[in-house]
Amino acid sequence: MKLTVTTKPLEQISADALIVIHEAGGMLASSANKSLHSHFDSFKRSVERKKSTSEWFCTLERDSGVKTEHLLLESSSFDDRAPHDEPLKMAAARAAADCRNYSLKRLAVGVHHPFAAGKAAAILEGILLGDFNDQRFRNKKTRTNRPQLDLVFTTTKENEKEVRQALERTRAVCEAQNHARELVHTPHHILTPAKLAETAAELAARHGMEAEILDEKELRRQGYEITWQVGRGSEYPPRMAIIRYRPKKPAIRQHIALVGKGITFDSGGLSIKGVATMPWMNYDMGGAAAALGSIEALARTNYPGPVTAILCCAHNAVDGAAYHPGSILTAKNGDTIWVESTDAEGRLVLTDGLHRAGEEGAQVVIDYATLTGAVVSALGPQIGALFTDDEELASLFLHAGETCGDDLWRLPLVREYEQHLSHYLADLSNKASLKTGAGIHAANFLKNFVPAKVRWAHLDIAGPANTKSGYRYFSKGATGYGVRLTLEAMRLLAEGDWPQKEARRAKW
Ligand code: BES
Ligand code: ZN
Ligand code: ZN
């Protein structure tokens, strides 16, 4: 995609279509021709009258002063139940989809709003996320020809610099998010644990980061026995990928680790899944994709502090050597774990990732995991679950979630439930004896493996990592949930402007 910013009047840009979204403004020079002005005016009046979603697509006469054939006027819905800039992003995605339908690719977008940078960023985000269309697995006949979009944003002189910066940042974040979406779509026989780790290493090299990959032998040698156990029933052996981003002049000393569940396919193992859920389980590395997409975006936007991404990659499959229900495993911290279910594998590999985060010297750990069906039942398909005992981290992420489009809800780490993870032979069971509340038990389980003095938040993204029907500007499939959330949280952290006072101590 090509992206330019200019201060030329909208009507003087030569493009295939002029896009004006009512809420973001878009001005014409007073010299612009009359017919263009009258289109603008009647559209504005109609939007104001209807107070509802409205769009207008028309072909302009080629008369003096207008270099474009098409004018696309959009208004976002006035639905104030939708968070923040989401309606604007949706309108932008609709506008881009309309342009695709008419095979228009050079689009000029007018942004003349008092908060032009924020509005421009939302529009670009809607276009980039909405225009994502993964055709890698189609043949030549069913593929549609999609030329790169060529976007020109026009704004005022005063806003130009800020708009440019905001657009560059948005582009980096959305491209990283779309990379994460592609990874999630890639089937397990192509994106094996080795391939996922290799992809992470290539990405690291591209963006000046350091990568270390532990293969199955090294995992065992270093005591990451659990990841090896979870992956041992597969032809495709497990990996741990460690990516280190270290800015040259760090303004933030706090070292953050992003730990991702990277189960490239979850058959359930011997506690095998049913025919309804199993085909979805390519997406079980959505946590690793979120961690990798986040570190890519942080590197590309020059985040000013040290970050380490740790991807726990394994293929949960079945053969004679596969780990069994009834196995007793020893975690790297010395705790023994009774395997009640081989389908509760995510929390197992994460014990290694959390431990490694401590060894890497992280002071804050965020983990991302498509961990339980229970949180999908609780919060539905669009909302991620946040678990943490750290009130500042809770406030930071909830605040980020309110504005970025990755919606989030906090669930409690109920201490009284910890007893249900006990076992008569081992230190812990990987599945609680209590049938209900599985998302909480999984989080309680992880809490045991957070290194001492490390601040920790757990994101169960089993719902929003993937959408079966599509919503807002997301088409069916992977959403890249977590990338925007992390970037927004880290931006608030870097700028020190999140309202810490809002945090309330959890009752439990
Ligand atoms: N990858 C699944 C989580 C999942 C299941 C996501 C269904 C979306 C839909 C995870 O590994 C899993 O199987 N979790 C079990 C845990 C249980 C055995 C304690 C679950 O949620 O059923
Ligand atoms: Zn599972
Ligand atoms: Zn899983």
Short mmCIF file of C-alpha atoms and ligand atoms in Angstrom, two decimals:
data_model
loop_
_atom_site.label_atom_id
_atom_site.label_comp_id
_atom_site.label_asym_id
_atom_site.label_seq_id
_atom_site.Cartn_x
_atom_site.Cartn_y
_atom_site.Cartn_z
CA MET A 1 0.00 0.00 0.00
CA LYS A 2 1.19 3.49 -0.84
CA LEU A 3 0.50 6.23 1.64
CA THR A 4 0.98 9.97 1.20
CA VAL A 5 -0.04 13.04 3.15
CA THR A 6 -0.67 16.35 1.47
CA THR A 7 -2.28 19.73 2.16
CA LYS A 8 -3.70 20.12 -1.32
CA PRO A 9 -7.39 20.89 -1.48
CA LEU A 10 -9.35 17.69 -1.86
CA GLU A 11 -10.66 18.50 -5.29
CA GLN A 12 -7.17 19.08 -6.64
CA ILE A 13 -5.88 15.61 -5.90
CA SER A 14 -5.92 13.32 -8.85
CA ALA A 15 -7.37 10.09 -7.57
CA ASP A 16 -9.88 7.44 -8.55
CA ALA A 17 -12.19 8.49 -5.74
CA LEU A 18 -12.49 11.22 -3.16
CA ILE A 19 -13.56 9.88 0.20
CA VAL A 20 -15.12 12.09 2.78
CA ILE A 21 -16.40 10.65 6.01
CA HIS A 22 -18.74 13.10 7.59
CA GLU A 23 -17.34 12.72 11.12
CA ALA A 24 -13.76 13.37 10.03
CA GLY A 25 -14.50 16.38 7.89
CA GLY A 26 -13.04 16.98 4.51
CA MET A 27 -12.98 20.39 3.04
CA LEU A 28 -13.12 21.83 -0.38
CA ALA A 29 -11.41 25.02 -1.37
CA SER A 30 -13.90 27.79 -1.95
CA SER A 31 -12.79 27.74 -5.56
CA ALA A 32 -14.00 24.18 -5.99
CA ASN A 33 -16.68 23.76 -8.56
CA LYS A 34 -20.29 24.21 -7.73
CA SER A 35 -21.48 20.69 -8.36
CA LEU A 36 -18.94 19.30 -5.91
CA HIS A 37 -20.00 21.83 -3.28
CA SER A 38 -23.62 20.98 -3.75
CA HIS A 39 -22.94 17.24 -3.35
CA PHE A 40 -21.12 17.98 -0.11
CA ASP A 41 -23.84 20.21 1.22
CA SER A 42 -26.76 17.97 0.45
CA PHE A 43 -24.91 14.98 1.89
CA LYS A 44 -24.19 16.83 5.13
CA ARG A 45 -27.80 17.89 5.42
CA SER A 46 -29.02 14.36 4.84
CA VAL A 47 -26.67 12.96 7.48
CA GLU A 48 -27.72 15.56 10.00
CA ARG A 49 -31.38 14.92 9.33
CA LYS A 50 -31.21 11.16 9.48
CA LYS A 51 -28.76 10.82 12.34
CA SER A 52 -27.93 7.37 11.09
CA THR A 53 -25.54 5.50 8.87
CA SER A 54 -25.61 6.89 5.45
CA GLU A 55 -23.51 6.65 2.36
CA TRP A 56 -23.45 8.24 -0.97
CA PHE A 57 -21.54 7.17 -3.97
CA CYS A 58 -21.71 9.18 -7.14
CA THR A 59 -19.90 9.79 -10.33
CA LEU A 60 -18.84 13.35 -10.91
CA GLU A 61 -19.01 15.14 -14.18
CA ARG A 62 -15.61 15.90 -15.56
CA ASP A 63 -16.06 19.63 -15.37
CA SER A 64 -13.49 22.22 -14.48
CA GLY A 65 -11.43 21.87 -11.37
CA VAL A 66 -12.27 18.28 -10.42
CA LYS A 67 -9.66 15.68 -11.19
CA THR A 68 -11.61 12.73 -9.94
CA GLU A 69 -14.48 10.76 -11.32
CA HIS A 70 -15.98 9.41 -8.14
CA LEU A 71 -17.03 10.91 -4.90
CA LEU A 72 -17.73 8.69 -1.94
CA LEU A 73 -19.36 10.27 1.04
CA GLU A 74 -19.80 8.19 4.16
CA SER A 75 -21.13 8.79 7.57
CA SER A 76 -20.41 6.57 10.50
CA SER A 77 -23.35 5.46 12.58
CA PHE A 78 -24.32 7.60 15.54
CA ASP A 79 -24.49 4.53 17.72
CA ASP A 80 -22.99 5.72 20.96
CA ARG A 81 -23.02 2.18 22.35
CA ALA A 82 -20.06 1.35 20.12
CA PRO A 83 -16.76 2.29 21.72
CA HIS A 84 -14.79 5.34 20.72
CA ASP A 85 -13.68 5.58 17.09
CA GLU A 86 -15.06 2.20 16.08
CA PRO A 87 -17.92 3.63 13.96
CA LEU A 88 -15.42 5.76 12.08
CA LYS A 89 -13.22 2.74 11.41
CA MET A 90 -16.28 0.85 10.17
CA ALA A 91 -17.25 3.66 7.83
CA ALA A 92 -13.69 3.77 6.46
CA ALA A 93 -13.70 0.02 5.91
CA ARG A 94 -17.04 0.30 4.06
CA ALA A 95 -15.68 3.09 1.88
CA ALA A 96 -12.62 0.99 0.98
CA ALA A 97 -14.82 -2.02 0.23
CA ASP A 98 -16.97 0.12 -2.09
CA CYS A 99 -13.86 1.29 -3.89
CA ARG A 100 -12.75 -2.34 -4.27
CA ASN A 101 -16.12 -3.15 -5.83
CA TYR A 102 -15.63 -0.44 -8.41
CA SER A 103 -11.95 -1.36 -8.92
CA LEU A 104 -10.80 2.04 -7.72
CA LYS A 105 -7.39 2.03 -6.12
CA ARG A 106 -6.09 5.55 -5.76
CA LEU A 107 -8.16 7.05 -3.00
CA ALA A 108 -7.98 10.55 -1.59
CA VAL A 109 -9.26 10.97 1.96
CA GLY A 110 -10.12 14.39 3.37
CA VAL A 111 -9.50 14.89 7.09
CA HIS A 112 -10.16 18.37 8.37
CA HIS A 113 -11.24 17.78 11.91
CA PRO A 114 -10.00 19.50 15.09
CA PHE A 115 -8.52 16.10 16.08
CA ALA A 116 -7.31 15.36 12.59
CA ALA A 117 -4.46 13.01 13.58
CA GLY A 118 -6.70 10.74 15.63
CA LYS A 119 -9.43 10.73 12.98
CA ALA A 120 -6.95 10.04 10.18
CA ALA A 121 -5.45 7.17 12.20
CA ALA A 122 -8.90 5.65 12.78
CA ILE A 123 -9.71 5.89 9.07
CA LEU A 124 -6.45 4.24 8.06
CA GLU A 125 -6.96 1.53 10.66
CA GLY A 126 -10.44 0.81 9.31
CA ILE A 127 -9.10 0.64 5.77
CA LEU A 128 -6.09 -1.57 6.58
CA LEU A 129 -7.88 -4.00 8.87
CA GLY A 130 -11.03 -4.03 6.75
CA ASP A 131 -9.18 -4.56 3.48
CA PHE A 132 -7.31 -7.62 4.82
CA ASN A 133 -8.19 -10.50 2.54
CA ASP A 134 -6.11 -13.65 2.85
CA GLN A 135 -6.04 -15.38 -0.53
CA ARG A 136 -2.90 -17.46 -0.04
CA PHE A 137 -4.83 -20.71 -0.03
CA ARG A 138 -6.85 -20.11 -3.21
CA ASN A 139 -6.01 -21.19 -6.71
CA LYS A 140 -5.61 -18.79 -9.62
CA LYS A 141 -9.23 -19.20 -10.67
CA THR A 142 -10.83 -18.29 -7.38
CA ARG A 143 -8.35 -15.57 -6.50
CA THR A 144 -9.50 -12.01 -7.05
CA ASN A 145 -7.17 -9.44 -8.40
CA ARG A 146 -6.51 -6.93 -5.65
CA PRO A 147 -4.05 -4.24 -6.61
CA GLN A 148 -2.35 -2.35 -3.78
CA LEU A 149 -4.31 0.63 -2.57
CA ASP A 150 -2.74 4.01 -3.04
CA LEU A 151 -3.98 6.33 -0.29
CA VAL A 152 -3.60 10.09 -0.18
CA PHE A 153 -4.67 11.86 3.00
CA THR A 154 -5.23 15.57 2.79
CA THR A 155 -5.34 17.85 5.79
CA THR A 156 -4.46 21.35 6.94
CA LYS A 157 -0.92 22.74 7.21
CA GLU A 158 -1.10 22.90 11.03
CA ASN A 159 -2.09 19.26 11.30
CA GLU A 160 0.12 17.85 8.59
CA LYS A 161 3.03 16.70 10.75
CA GLU A 162 0.87 15.13 13.43
CA VAL A 163 -1.31 13.40 10.82
CA ARG A 164 1.76 11.97 9.13
CA GLN A 165 3.15 10.61 12.40
CA ALA A 166 -0.18 9.13 13.41
CA LEU A 167 -0.60 7.46 10.02
CA GLU A 168 2.89 5.98 10.08
CA ARG A 169 2.29 4.52 13.52
CA THR A 170 -1.11 3.14 12.53
CA ARG A 171 0.32 1.59 9.43
CA ALA A 172 3.03 -0.23 11.42
CA VAL A 173 0.55 -1.50 13.99
CA CYS A 174 -2.06 -2.65 11.45
CA GLU A 175 0.50 -4.34 9.23
CA ALA A 176 1.90 -6.20 12.24
CA GLN A 177 -1.65 -7.14 13.23
CA ASN A 178 -2.37 -8.40 9.71
CA HIS A 179 0.83 -10.47 9.81
CA ALA A 180 -0.48 -12.04 13.00
CA ARG A 181 -3.77 -12.78 11.23
CA GLU A 182 -1.96 -14.54 8.39
CA LEU A 183 -0.03 -16.68 10.86
CA VAL A 184 -3.25 -17.69 12.60
CA HIS A 185 -4.79 -18.71 9.26
CA THR A 186 -1.84 -20.85 8.23
CA PRO A 187 -2.67 -24.53 8.78
CA HIS A 188 -0.66 -26.60 11.23
CA HIS A 189 1.10 -28.74 8.59
CA ILE A 190 2.57 -25.57 7.09
CA LEU A 191 2.98 -23.49 10.22
CA THR A 192 4.60 -26.16 12.35
CA PRO A 193 6.26 -25.20 15.65
CA ALA A 194 9.62 -25.07 13.83
CA LYS A 195 8.16 -22.85 11.11
CA LEU A 196 6.52 -20.54 13.64
CA ALA A 197 9.84 -20.14 15.46
CA GLU A 198 11.68 -19.61 12.17
CA THR A 199 9.12 -16.97 11.12
CA ALA A 200 9.68 -15.20 14.43
CA ALA A 201 13.46 -15.28 13.90
CA GLU A 202 13.13 -13.86 10.38
CA LEU A 203 10.89 -11.11 11.64
CA ALA A 204 13.40 -10.33 14.39
CA ALA A 205 16.22 -10.07 11.84
CA ARG A 206 14.14 -7.76 9.67
CA HIS A 207 13.53 -5.34 12.52
CA GLY A 208 16.92 -5.41 14.23
CA MET A 209 15.95 -7.72 17.09
CA GLU A 210 17.77 -10.69 18.54
CA ALA A 211 16.29 -14.18 18.27
CA GLU A 212 17.07 -17.41 20.10
CA ILE A 213 15.32 -20.65 19.21
CA LEU A 214 15.33 -23.67 21.50
CA ASP A 215 14.73 -26.89 19.58
CA GLU A 216 13.42 -30.10 21.15
CA LYS A 217 16.87 -31.19 22.36
CA GLU A 218 17.71 -27.81 23.81
CA LEU A 219 14.31 -27.60 25.50
CA ARG A 220 15.04 -30.84 27.36
CA ARG A 221 18.63 -29.88 28.08
CA GLN A 222 17.52 -26.62 29.67
CA GLY A 223 14.78 -28.27 31.72
CA TYR A 224 11.77 -27.14 29.66
CA GLU A 225 10.54 -30.68 29.92
CA ILE A 226 6.87 -29.73 29.79
CA THR A 227 6.92 -28.13 26.34
CA TRP A 228 8.77 -31.19 25.13
CA GLN A 229 6.19 -33.50 26.73
CA VAL A 230 3.25 -31.63 25.20
CA GLY A 231 4.88 -31.80 21.77
CA ARG A 232 6.28 -35.32 21.89
CA GLY A 233 3.29 -37.03 20.24
CA SER A 234 3.83 -35.11 17.00
CA GLU A 235 5.95 -35.45 13.87
CA TYR A 236 6.50 -31.73 14.21
CA PRO A 237 8.72 -31.17 17.26
CA PRO A 238 8.26 -28.29 19.71
CA ARG A 239 10.18 -25.03 19.92
CA MET A 240 10.56 -22.05 22.18
CA ALA A 241 11.29 -18.79 20.35
CA ILE A 242 12.73 -15.87 22.29
CA ILE A 243 12.81 -12.48 20.55
CA ARG A 244 14.57 -9.58 22.23
CA TYR A 245 13.87 -5.97 21.38
CA ARG A 246 16.38 -3.59 22.96
CA PRO A 247 16.13 0.09 22.01
CA LYS A 248 19.47 1.88 21.78
CA LYS A 249 18.59 4.67 24.18
CA PRO A 250 15.90 3.29 26.46
CA ALA A 251 13.83 5.90 28.26
CA ILE A 252 11.99 3.14 30.11
CA ARG A 253 14.00 0.67 32.19
CA GLN A 254 11.11 -1.65 33.00
CA HIS A 255 11.61 -4.90 31.05
CA ILE A 256 8.38 -6.38 29.69
CA ALA A 257 7.94 -9.95 28.49
CA LEU A 258 5.13 -11.01 26.16
CA VAL A 259 4.53 -14.73 26.50
CA GLY A 260 2.35 -16.45 23.87
CA LYS A 261 0.64 -19.84 23.70
CA GLY A 262 1.80 -21.25 20.37
CA ILE A 263 -0.07 -24.54 19.99
CA THR A 264 0.07 -24.88 16.21
CA PHE A 265 -2.78 -27.37 16.38
CA ASP A 266 -4.73 -28.61 19.38
CA SER A 267 -6.23 -32.03 18.73
CA GLY A 268 -6.76 -32.32 22.49
CA GLY A 269 -4.18 -35.12 22.56
CA LEU A 270 -5.46 -38.39 24.04
CA SER A 271 -8.21 -36.37 25.76
CA ILE A 272 -9.25 -35.84 22.17
CA LYS A 273 -11.53 -33.03 20.99
CA GLY A 274 -14.81 -33.58 19.14
CA VAL A 275 -15.52 -33.07 15.46
CA ALA A 276 -17.19 -29.71 16.04
CA THR A 277 -14.33 -27.88 17.72
CA MET A 278 -11.22 -29.59 16.38
CA PRO A 279 -11.14 -28.01 12.90
CA TRP A 280 -10.82 -24.57 14.52
CA MET A 281 -7.71 -25.49 16.40
CA ASN A 282 -5.19 -24.15 13.90
CA TYR A 283 -5.89 -20.88 15.70
CA ASP A 284 -4.52 -22.19 18.99
CA MET A 285 -1.29 -20.29 18.36
CA GLY A 286 -3.24 -17.00 18.37
CA GLY A 287 -1.51 -16.01 21.61
CA ALA A 288 1.95 -16.47 20.06
CA ALA A 289 0.78 -14.51 17.02
CA ALA A 290 -0.42 -11.68 19.30
CA ALA A 291 2.91 -11.59 21.16
CA LEU A 292 4.88 -11.63 17.91
CA GLY A 293 2.66 -9.06 16.21
CA SER A 294 3.00 -6.86 19.29
CA ILE A 295 6.78 -6.98 19.41
CA GLU A 296 6.92 -6.33 15.66
CA ALA A 297 4.72 -3.25 16.07
CA LEU A 298 6.68 -2.07 19.13
CA ALA A 299 9.96 -2.33 17.23
CA ARG A 300 8.53 -0.57 14.18
CA THR A 301 7.18 2.27 16.29
CA ASN A 302 10.40 2.62 18.34
CA TYR A 303 8.93 1.80 21.74
CA PRO A 304 11.46 3.19 24.23
CA GLY A 305 11.92 0.18 26.56
CA PRO A 306 13.20 -3.41 26.55
CA VAL A 307 10.70 -6.07 25.46
CA THR A 308 11.08 -9.82 25.09
CA ALA A 309 8.58 -12.05 23.31
CA ILE A 310 8.57 -15.74 24.27
CA LEU A 311 6.59 -18.09 22.05
CA CYS A 312 5.80 -21.54 23.45
CA CYS A 313 5.33 -23.63 20.32
CA ALA A 314 4.11 -27.22 20.21
CA HIS A 315 1.73 -29.42 18.23
CA ASN A 316 -0.68 -31.20 20.56
CA ALA A 317 -1.09 -34.48 18.69
CA VAL A 318 -1.56 -38.17 19.36
CA ASP A 319 0.73 -41.15 18.91
CA GLY A 320 1.95 -43.94 21.16
CA ALA A 321 4.53 -41.70 22.77
CA ALA A 322 2.21 -38.77 23.31
CA TYR A 323 1.90 -37.60 26.89
CA HIS A 324 -1.06 -39.21 28.61
CA PRO A 325 -3.79 -38.31 31.02
CA GLY A 326 -2.26 -39.64 34.23
CA SER A 327 1.26 -38.46 33.37
CA ILE A 328 3.06 -36.54 36.11
CA LEU A 329 5.30 -33.81 34.71
CA THR A 330 7.88 -31.63 36.40
CA ALA A 331 7.86 -27.95 35.56
CA LYS A 332 11.04 -25.94 35.31
CA ASN A 333 10.36 -24.39 38.73
CA GLY A 334 10.28 -27.86 40.29
CA ASP A 335 6.51 -28.17 40.76
CA THR A 336 4.96 -31.46 39.69
CA ILE A 337 1.79 -31.50 37.62
CA TRP A 338 -0.74 -34.26 37.29
CA VAL A 339 -2.10 -34.37 33.75
CA GLU A 340 -5.82 -34.82 34.21
CA SER A 341 -6.45 -33.77 30.61
CA THR A 342 -4.04 -33.57 27.70
CA ASP A 343 -6.42 -30.96 26.30
CA ALA A 344 -5.39 -28.49 29.01
CA GLU A 345 -2.02 -28.20 27.23
CA GLY A 346 -1.87 -24.43 26.88
CA ARG A 347 -1.36 -23.78 30.57
CA LEU A 348 1.36 -26.47 30.56
CA VAL A 349 3.54 -24.92 27.85
CA LEU A 350 2.96 -21.48 29.39
CA THR A 351 4.65 -22.63 32.63
CA ASP A 352 7.88 -22.79 30.62
CA GLY A 353 7.27 -19.42 28.98
CA LEU A 354 6.57 -17.72 32.31
CA HIS A 355 9.67 -19.26 33.85
CA ARG A 356 11.79 -18.15 30.93
CA ALA A 357 10.44 -14.61 31.23
CA GLY A 358 11.90 -14.51 34.75
CA GLU A 359 15.23 -15.86 33.53
CA GLU A 360 15.29 -13.21 30.83
CA GLY A 361 15.07 -10.62 33.60
CA ALA A 362 11.54 -9.37 32.88
CA GLN A 363 9.85 -7.29 35.58
CA VAL A 364 6.42 -7.41 33.94
CA VAL A 365 4.93 -10.40 32.11
CA ILE A 366 1.85 -10.36 29.94
CA ASP A 367 0.69 -13.68 28.58
CA TYR A 368 -1.65 -14.20 25.62
CA ALA A 369 -3.47 -17.48 25.16
CA THR A 370 -6.49 -19.05 23.49
CA LEU A 371 -6.78 -20.86 26.76
CA THR A 372 -10.34 -21.87 27.59
CA GLY A 373 -13.71 -22.41 25.97
CA ALA A 374 -15.18 -21.21 29.28
CA VAL A 375 -14.27 -17.55 28.70
CA VAL A 376 -15.87 -17.75 25.26
CA SER A 377 -19.06 -18.92 26.98
CA ALA A 378 -18.74 -16.16 29.57
CA LEU A 379 -17.86 -13.18 27.37
CA GLY A 380 -18.81 -14.26 23.87
CA PRO A 381 -16.74 -13.99 20.72
CA GLN A 382 -15.55 -10.36 20.84
CA ILE A 383 -14.24 -9.79 24.35
CA GLY A 384 -10.92 -10.85 25.81
CA ALA A 385 -10.62 -11.78 29.50
CA LEU A 386 -8.04 -10.05 31.66
CA PHE A 387 -6.81 -11.72 34.83
CA THR A 388 -4.38 -10.00 37.15
CA ASP A 389 -3.87 -9.21 40.83
CA ASP A 390 -1.87 -6.13 39.89
CA GLU A 391 -4.21 -3.14 40.09
CA GLU A 392 -1.96 -0.87 38.05
CA LEU A 393 -1.65 -3.38 35.23
CA ALA A 394 -5.41 -3.94 35.35
CA SER A 395 -6.04 -0.24 35.06
CA LEU A 396 -3.49 0.11 32.26
CA PHE A 397 -4.96 -2.67 30.13
CA LEU A 398 -8.60 -1.86 30.82
CA HIS A 399 -7.96 1.74 29.90
CA ALA A 400 -6.16 0.67 26.71
CA GLY A 401 -9.02 -1.70 25.90
CA GLU A 402 -11.55 1.10 26.12
CA THR A 403 -9.99 3.09 23.34
CA CYS A 404 -8.19 0.78 20.92
CA GLY A 405 -10.96 -1.49 19.62
CA ASP A 406 -9.73 -4.69 21.30
CA ASP A 407 -12.45 -5.02 23.91
CA LEU A 408 -11.60 -6.42 27.29
CA TRP A 409 -13.25 -7.42 30.55
CA ARG A 410 -11.62 -8.26 33.84
CA LEU A 411 -12.36 -11.56 35.54
CA PRO A 412 -11.24 -12.39 39.08
CA LEU A 413 -8.45 -14.69 40.21
CA VAL A 414 -10.57 -16.26 42.94
CA ARG A 415 -8.24 -17.39 45.71
CA GLU A 416 -10.81 -19.66 47.30
CA TYR A 417 -10.89 -21.71 44.08
CA GLU A 418 -7.17 -22.52 44.24
CA GLN A 419 -7.95 -25.62 46.31
CA HIS A 420 -9.67 -27.21 43.31
CA LEU A 421 -6.33 -27.49 41.52
CA SER A 422 -4.80 -29.68 44.22
CA HIS A 423 -4.02 -33.34 43.67
CA TYR A 424 -3.37 -36.28 45.98
CA LEU A 425 -0.14 -37.30 44.21
CA ALA A 426 1.28 -34.19 42.61
CA ASP A 427 1.65 -30.52 43.54
CA LEU A 428 -1.07 -29.47 41.12
CA SER A 429 -3.54 -30.86 38.62
CA ASN A 430 -3.79 -29.26 35.17
CA LYS A 431 -7.58 -29.43 35.35
CA ALA A 432 -9.67 -28.29 38.28
CA SER A 433 -11.94 -30.71 40.08
CA LEU A 434 -14.63 -28.02 39.91
CA LYS A 435 -16.42 -28.20 36.55
CA THR A 436 -17.51 -24.58 36.30
CA GLY A 437 -15.29 -21.49 36.10
CA ALA A 438 -12.60 -23.09 33.92
CA GLY A 439 -11.17 -19.74 32.76
CA ILE A 440 -10.48 -18.78 36.37
CA HIS A 441 -8.92 -22.14 37.21
CA ALA A 442 -6.60 -21.86 34.21
CA ALA A 443 -5.53 -18.39 35.37
CA ASN A 444 -5.07 -19.63 38.95
CA PHE A 445 -2.94 -22.45 37.58
CA LEU A 446 -0.68 -20.03 35.68
CA LYS A 447 -0.27 -17.84 38.75
CA ASN A 448 1.81 -20.59 40.38
CA PHE A 449 4.44 -20.25 37.68
CA VAL A 450 4.89 -16.49 37.66
CA PRO A 451 8.43 -15.87 38.90
CA ALA A 452 8.77 -14.11 42.27
CA LYS A 453 8.55 -10.31 42.21
CA VAL A 454 7.35 -10.30 38.60
CA ARG A 455 4.18 -8.36 37.84
CA TRP A 456 1.80 -10.40 35.72
CA ALA A 457 -1.36 -10.14 33.65
CA HIS A 458 -2.99 -12.98 31.73
CA LEU A 459 -5.15 -12.44 28.63
CA ASP A 460 -7.43 -15.31 27.67
CA ILE A 461 -8.17 -14.49 24.03
CA ALA A 462 -9.98 -17.70 23.02
CA GLY A 463 -13.03 -15.64 22.01
CA PRO A 464 -11.74 -12.65 20.07
CA ALA A 465 -8.65 -14.23 18.41
CA ASN A 466 -10.94 -15.52 15.71
CA THR A 467 -14.37 -14.57 14.41
CA LYS A 468 -16.66 -17.14 12.82
CA SER A 469 -19.05 -14.60 11.33
CA GLY A 470 -17.04 -11.40 11.04
CA TYR A 471 -17.97 -8.14 12.79
CA ARG A 472 -17.25 -4.42 12.52
CA TYR A 473 -14.42 -4.28 9.96
CA PHE A 474 -13.21 -7.83 10.54
CA SER A 475 -13.96 -10.41 7.90
CA LYS A 476 -14.34 -14.06 8.93
CA GLY A 477 -11.26 -15.55 10.51
CA ALA A 478 -8.35 -14.25 12.54
CA THR A 479 -8.54 -10.77 14.05
CA GLY A 480 -5.01 -10.26 15.40
CA TYR A 481 -6.58 -9.45 18.77
CA GLY A 482 -4.03 -8.26 21.30
CA VAL A 483 -1.71 -6.28 19.04
CA ARG A 484 -3.59 -2.98 19.26
CA LEU A 485 -4.30 -3.60 22.94
CA THR A 486 -0.62 -4.09 23.75
CA LEU A 487 0.48 -1.13 21.66
CA GLU A 488 -2.03 1.15 23.32
CA ALA A 489 -1.14 -0.12 26.81
CA MET A 490 2.56 0.41 26.13
CA ARG A 491 1.91 3.84 24.69
CA LEU A 492 0.10 4.82 27.88
CA LEU A 493 2.94 3.35 29.90
CA ALA A 494 5.59 5.19 27.88
CA GLU A 495 3.71 8.46 28.11
CA GLY A 496 2.86 7.90 31.76
CA ASP A 497 -0.72 9.04 31.27
CA TRP A 498 -3.04 6.33 32.43
CA PRO A 499 -5.37 6.99 35.33
CA GLN A 500 -3.89 4.68 37.95
CA LYS A 501 -6.27 5.97 40.59
CA GLU A 502 -9.19 4.30 38.89
CA ALA A 503 -7.89 0.88 39.85
CA ARG A 504 -9.89 -0.94 42.46
CA ARG A 505 -8.54 -3.85 44.43
CA ALA A 506 -10.31 -7.07 43.48
CA LYS A 507 -12.53 -8.35 46.26
CA TRP A 508 -11.24 -11.87 46.07
N1 BES B 1 -7.39 -24.47 22.93
C1 BES B 1 -8.35 -24.86 23.89
C2 BES B 1 -9.29 -23.71 24.26
C3 BES B 1 -10.52 -23.58 23.41
C4 BES B 1 -11.47 -24.58 23.40
C5 BES B 1 -10.72 -22.46 22.68
C6 BES B 1 -12.61 -24.44 22.64
C7 BES B 1 -11.85 -22.31 21.92
C8 BES B 1 -12.80 -23.30 21.89
C9 BES B 1 -7.66 -25.34 25.17
O1 BES B 1 -6.45 -25.96 25.01
C10 BES B 1 -8.59 -26.32 25.80
O2 BES B 1 -8.87 -27.31 25.20
N2 BES B 1 -9.07 -26.00 27.00
C11 BES B 1 -9.98 -26.83 27.69
C12 BES B 1 -9.59 -26.85 29.14
C13 BES B 1 -10.20 -27.96 29.94
C14 BES B 1 -9.69 -29.32 29.50
C15 BES B 1 -9.88 -27.75 31.40
C16 BES B 1 -11.40 -26.29 27.53
O3 BES B 1 -11.57 -25.06 27.51
O4 BES B 1 -12.30 -27.08 27.37
ZN ZN B 2 -6.56 -28.05 24.53
ZN ZN B 3 -5.34 -25.35 23.32
#
